[in-house]
């Protein structure tokens, strides 16, 4: 089974702090994604990466950056956390070929509270 | 614009009753369609997917969904709901031209009455 692991289930940070959310997948997937989930809004794509050191903006990239130095790891960075970034963050991965690239596997999520 | 609409925010059914969750999409090309389930405090788990072929697809946990191109719909069904099915359900659309991205609906929360 594909395993996508997010390093923290819950995080509490202060406004202005730099926050790192880490995600690791064990299936050698090319594609990795960061989503933000808010009630009534579903999942919104923040950034995705289709290869090491490659990244593309999703629908709501403002206030976020990402890093992918190794294939298995995709980090989401909040340079200066703000209260409106309080949310559930979900990481996902998919393989790079054919239909499979559309099948995303998700981690358990990180619930971030910014105070 | 590409979008997914799940018109029901909440649905409550009795245990043992049948279930249908609605999903409508707007997509410019041939859609790939997905249903995911999210149990409380968990990530999303893939229930089923449609790429091509038979428009009635079977998934895990006894769920099925039917693709109706003429109605731009991909409704999820289960003939007999179990208490463990209480969760949030998300419909999503992607495709060959989507740059790997999926577009998600806003979700439907299923409550199951004993």
Tab-separated table of C-alpha atoms in Angstrom:
chain	number	residue	atom	x	y	z
A	1	UNK	CA	0.000	0.000	0.000
A	2	UNK	CA	1.036	3.544	-0.666
A	3	UNK	CA	1.989	5.370	2.463
A	4	UNK	CA	2.008	9.147	2.684
A	5	UNK	CA	3.213	10.364	6.052
A	6	UNK	CA	2.804	13.859	7.385
A	7	UNK	CA	5.180	14.576	10.216
A	8	UNK	CA	2.707	16.244	12.564
A	9	UNK	CA	-1.001	15.671	13.181
A	10	UNK	CA	-1.439	18.873	15.171
A	11	UNK	CA	0.609	22.057	15.301
A	12	UNK	CA	0.101	25.284	17.225
A	13	UNK	CA	2.172	28.272	16.118
A	14	UNK	CA	2.329	31.982	16.796
A	15	UNK	CA	1.618	34.698	14.277
A	16	UNK	CA	4.798	35.596	12.388
A	17	UNK	CA	6.544	32.269	12.981
A	18	UNK	CA	8.079	30.339	10.111
A	19	UNK	CA	6.317	26.987	9.847
A	20	UNK	CA	7.426	23.831	8.084
A	21	UNK	CA	5.010	21.036	7.227
A	22	UNK	CA	6.713	17.865	6.086
A	23	UNK	CA	5.395	15.072	3.894
A	24	UNK	CA	7.084	11.819	2.896
A	25	UNK	CA	5.829	9.140	0.497
A	26	UNK	CA	7.249	5.655	0.140
A	27	UNK	CA	6.084	4.682	-3.357
A	28	UNK	CA	8.619	6.498	-5.522
A	29	UNK	CA	5.866	8.759	-6.852
A	30	UNK	CA	6.839	11.583	-9.171
A	31	UNK	CA	3.991	13.923	-8.265
A	32	UNK	CA	3.307	15.445	-4.890
A	33	UNK	CA	0.667	17.951	-3.796
A	34	UNK	CA	-0.229	20.224	-0.904
A	35	UNK	CA	-3.862	21.077	-0.259
A	36	UNK	CA	-5.634	23.189	2.269
A	37	UNK	CA	-9.019	21.993	3.561
A	38	UNK	CA	-11.553	24.364	5.090
A	39	UNK	CA	-15.202	23.656	5.981
A	40	UNK	CA	-17.526	24.246	3.060
A	41	UNK	CA	-14.652	24.883	0.642
A	42	UNK	CA	-13.441	21.356	0.005
A	43	UNK	CA	-9.777	20.922	-0.893
A	44	UNK	CA	-7.875	23.740	-2.536
A	45	UNK	CA	-4.525	23.143	-4.174
A	46	UNK	CA	-1.666	25.237	-2.823
A	47	UNK	CA	1.340	23.874	-4.742
A	48	UNK	CA	2.328	20.746	-6.540
A	49	UNK	CA	5.556	19.209	-7.772
A	50	UNK	CA	6.075	16.799	-10.663
A	51	UNK	CA	9.764	16.188	-10.115
A	52	UNK	CA	12.606	16.933	-7.750
A	53	UNK	CA	13.232	20.680	-7.527
A	54	UNK	CA	10.223	21.339	-9.761
A	55	UNK	CA	7.132	23.087	-8.477
A	56	UNK	CA	4.047	24.778	-9.784
A	57	UNK	CA	1.574	27.077	-8.125
A	58	UNK	CA	-1.879	25.797	-7.450
A	59	UNK	CA	-4.991	27.842	-6.863
A	60	UNK	CA	-4.022	29.523	-3.573
A	61	UNK	CA	-0.206	29.844	-3.362
A	62	UNK	CA	-0.099	33.234	-1.656
A	63	UNK	CA	1.676	33.110	1.685
A	64	UNK	CA	3.175	29.680	1.034
A	65	UNK	CA	6.276	28.213	-0.541
A	66	UNK	CA	7.431	24.633	-1.072
A	67	UNK	CA	10.613	22.639	-1.297
A	68	UNK	CA	11.323	19.319	-2.953
A	69	UNK	CA	14.983	18.380	-2.628
A	70	UNK	CA	14.383	14.623	-2.659
A	71	UNK	CA	11.805	12.633	-4.588
A	72	UNK	CA	10.126	11.234	-1.502
A	73	UNK	CA	9.824	14.466	0.460
A	74	UNK	CA	7.722	17.573	-0.167
A	75	UNK	CA	7.719	20.413	2.342
A	76	UNK	CA	5.229	23.237	2.703
A	77	UNK	CA	6.585	26.443	4.218
A	78	UNK	CA	4.665	29.285	5.760
A	79	UNK	CA	7.228	32.097	5.766
A	80	UNK	CA	5.330	34.202	8.311
A	81	UNK	CA	2.288	32.431	9.667
A	82	UNK	CA	-0.951	34.369	9.952
A	83	UNK	CA	-4.220	33.530	11.668
A	84	UNK	CA	-5.974	33.081	8.325
A	85	UNK	CA	-3.656	30.144	7.647
A	86	UNK	CA	-5.276	28.164	10.448
A	87	UNK	CA	-6.543	25.116	8.605
A	88	UNK	CA	-6.156	21.413	7.860
A	89	UNK	CA	-3.283	20.731	5.447
A	90	UNK	CA	-3.257	17.579	3.356
A	91	UNK	CA	-0.375	16.148	1.386
A	92	UNK	CA	-0.906	13.745	-1.519
A	93	UNK	CA	1.168	11.896	-4.091
A	94	UNK	CA	0.597	10.164	-7.417
A	95	UNK	CA	2.712	8.273	-9.890
A	96	UNK	CA	3.881	9.946	-13.061
A	97	UNK	CA	2.507	7.758	-15.808
A	98	UNK	CA	-0.768	7.232	-17.616
A	99	UNK	CA	-4.025	7.118	-15.739
A	100	UNK	CA	-2.187	6.596	-12.462
A	101	UNK	CA	-1.004	10.169	-12.315
A	102	UNK	CA	-4.579	11.153	-11.597
A	103	UNK	CA	-4.934	8.782	-8.630
A	104	UNK	CA	-3.817	10.686	-5.579
A	105	UNK	CA	-2.976	9.086	-2.248
A	106	UNK	CA	-3.349	11.219	0.842
A	107	UNK	CA	-1.679	11.582	4.192
A	108	UNK	CA	-3.660	11.871	7.429
A	109	UNK	CA	-3.390	15.645	7.489
A	110	UNK	CA	-1.860	18.288	9.736
A	111	UNK	CA	-4.225	20.527	11.648
A	112	UNK	CA	-2.455	23.854	12.062
A	113	UNK	CA	-3.615	26.528	14.470
A	114	UNK	CA	-1.990	29.961	14.268
A	115	UNK	CA	-2.590	32.087	17.348
B	1	UNK	CA	-14.458	26.982	-15.872
B	2	UNK	CA	-13.725	23.583	-14.413
B	3	UNK	CA	-15.684	22.840	-11.272
B	4	UNK	CA	-17.332	20.165	-9.180
B	5	UNK	CA	-20.618	20.692	-7.364
B	6	UNK	CA	-21.875	18.592	-4.511
B	7	UNK	CA	-25.264	20.142	-3.812
B	8	UNK	CA	-25.874	18.446	-0.467
B	9	UNK	CA	-23.797	19.712	2.440
B	10	UNK	CA	-25.281	17.182	4.876
B	11	UNK	CA	-27.281	14.010	4.374
B	12	UNK	CA	-28.774	11.872	7.129
B	13	UNK	CA	-29.905	8.310	6.487
B	14	UNK	CA	-30.953	5.459	8.720
B	15	UNK	CA	-28.716	2.451	9.038
B	16	UNK	CA	-29.724	-0.123	6.420
B	17	UNK	CA	-31.284	2.450	4.101
B	18	UNK	CA	-29.991	3.172	0.632
B	19	UNK	CA	-27.782	6.158	-0.135
B	20	UNK	CA	-27.167	8.416	-3.097
B	21	UNK	CA	-24.725	11.323	-2.991
B	22	UNK	CA	-24.875	13.734	-5.883
B	23	UNK	CA	-21.974	15.114	-7.892
B	24	UNK	CA	-22.076	17.344	-10.954
B	25	UNK	CA	-19.019	18.528	-12.813
B	26	UNK	CA	-18.041	21.055	-15.421
B	27	UNK	CA	-15.001	20.038	-17.426
B	28	UNK	CA	-13.884	20.927	-20.937
B	29	UNK	CA	-12.402	17.582	-21.913
B	30	UNK	CA	-13.014	13.907	-21.199
B	31	UNK	CA	-13.254	13.764	-17.415
B	32	UNK	CA	-11.678	11.324	-15.052
B	33	UNK	CA	-13.906	11.081	-11.996
B	34	UNK	CA	-13.250	10.068	-8.422
B	35	UNK	CA	-14.969	9.653	-5.091
B	36	UNK	CA	-12.957	9.920	-1.896
B	37	UNK	CA	-14.061	9.376	1.707
B	38	UNK	CA	-12.664	11.122	4.771
B	39	UNK	CA	-13.311	9.713	8.232
B	40	UNK	CA	-13.048	12.160	11.145
B	41	UNK	CA	-9.483	13.321	11.703
B	42	UNK	CA	-8.166	11.310	8.768
B	43	UNK	CA	-6.902	11.906	5.264
B	44	UNK	CA	-8.815	11.010	2.132
B	45	UNK	CA	-9.228	7.438	0.948
B	46	UNK	CA	-10.095	6.598	-2.653
B	47	UNK	CA	-13.464	4.849	-2.933
B	48	UNK	CA	-13.666	4.468	-6.699
B	49	UNK	CA	-12.599	5.963	-10.000
B	50	UNK	CA	-13.811	6.272	-13.564
B	51	UNK	CA	-11.501	6.686	-16.545
B	52	UNK	CA	-13.354	5.116	-19.455
B	53	UNK	CA	-15.495	2.144	-20.454
B	54	UNK	CA	-18.366	0.840	-18.377
B	55	UNK	CA	-20.149	3.823	-16.894
B	56	UNK	CA	-21.124	1.943	-13.729
B	57	UNK	CA	-18.054	1.500	-11.547
B	58	UNK	CA	-17.672	-0.512	-8.401
B	59	UNK	CA	-15.547	0.587	-5.499
B	60	UNK	CA	-14.527	-0.466	-2.046
B	61	UNK	CA	-16.867	-0.858	0.932
B	62	UNK	CA	-19.843	-1.733	-1.301
B	63	UNK	CA	-20.039	1.643	-3.052
B	64	UNK	CA	-20.743	2.188	-6.723
B	65	UNK	CA	-21.060	5.241	-8.955
B	66	UNK	CA	-22.553	5.884	-12.356
B	67	UNK	CA	-21.120	8.278	-14.921
B	68	UNK	CA	-23.804	10.037	-16.957
B	69	UNK	CA	-22.187	12.202	-19.583
B	70	UNK	CA	-25.467	13.782	-20.710
B	71	UNK	CA	-26.117	15.011	-17.171
B	72	UNK	CA	-22.470	15.751	-16.286
B	73	UNK	CA	-23.011	13.675	-13.171
B	74	UNK	CA	-21.174	11.018	-11.213
B	75	UNK	CA	-23.448	10.068	-8.321
B	76	UNK	CA	-22.306	7.732	-5.565
B	77	UNK	CA	-24.629	4.995	-4.325
B	78	UNK	CA	-24.775	2.295	-1.706
B	79	UNK	CA	-27.737	-0.067	-1.301
B	80	UNK	CA	-27.508	-0.453	2.483
B	81	UNK	CA	-25.655	2.010	4.701
B	82	UNK	CA	-23.706	0.915	7.782
B	83	UNK	CA	-22.990	3.106	10.792
B	84	UNK	CA	-19.295	3.008	9.866
B	85	UNK	CA	-20.080	4.845	6.608
B	86	UNK	CA	-20.592	8.083	8.526
B	87	UNK	CA	-17.903	10.358	7.076
B	88	UNK	CA	-17.376	13.160	4.596
B	89	UNK	CA	-17.432	12.304	0.918
B	90	UNK	CA	-15.660	14.235	-1.817
B	91	UNK	CA	-16.167	14.044	-5.551
B	92	UNK	CA	-13.248	15.079	-7.767
B	93	UNK	CA	-12.529	15.509	-11.471
B	94	UNK	CA	-9.276	15.368	-13.406
B	95	UNK	CA	-8.181	14.507	-16.901
B	96	UNK	CA	-5.428	14.145	-19.434
B	97	UNK	CA	-5.106	17.909	-19.784
B	98	UNK	CA	-5.237	18.703	-16.081
B	99	UNK	CA	-1.527	18.692	-15.330
B	100	UNK	CA	-2.102	15.976	-12.750
B	101	UNK	CA	-4.416	18.221	-10.778
B	102	UNK	CA	-7.754	17.204	-9.346
B	103	UNK	CA	-10.618	19.591	-8.732
B	104	UNK	CA	-12.596	18.730	-5.625
B	105	UNK	CA	-16.159	19.427	-4.635
B	106	UNK	CA	-16.925	20.974	-1.277
B	107	UNK	CA	-17.942	17.648	0.229
B	108	UNK	CA	-21.068	15.991	1.632
B	109	UNK	CA	-21.165	14.962	5.267
B	110	UNK	CA	-23.064	11.722	5.811
B	111	UNK	CA	-24.727	11.087	9.157
B	112	UNK	CA	-26.149	7.631	9.913
B	113	UNK	CA	-29.058	7.193	12.308
B	114	UNK	CA	-29.053	3.964	14.317
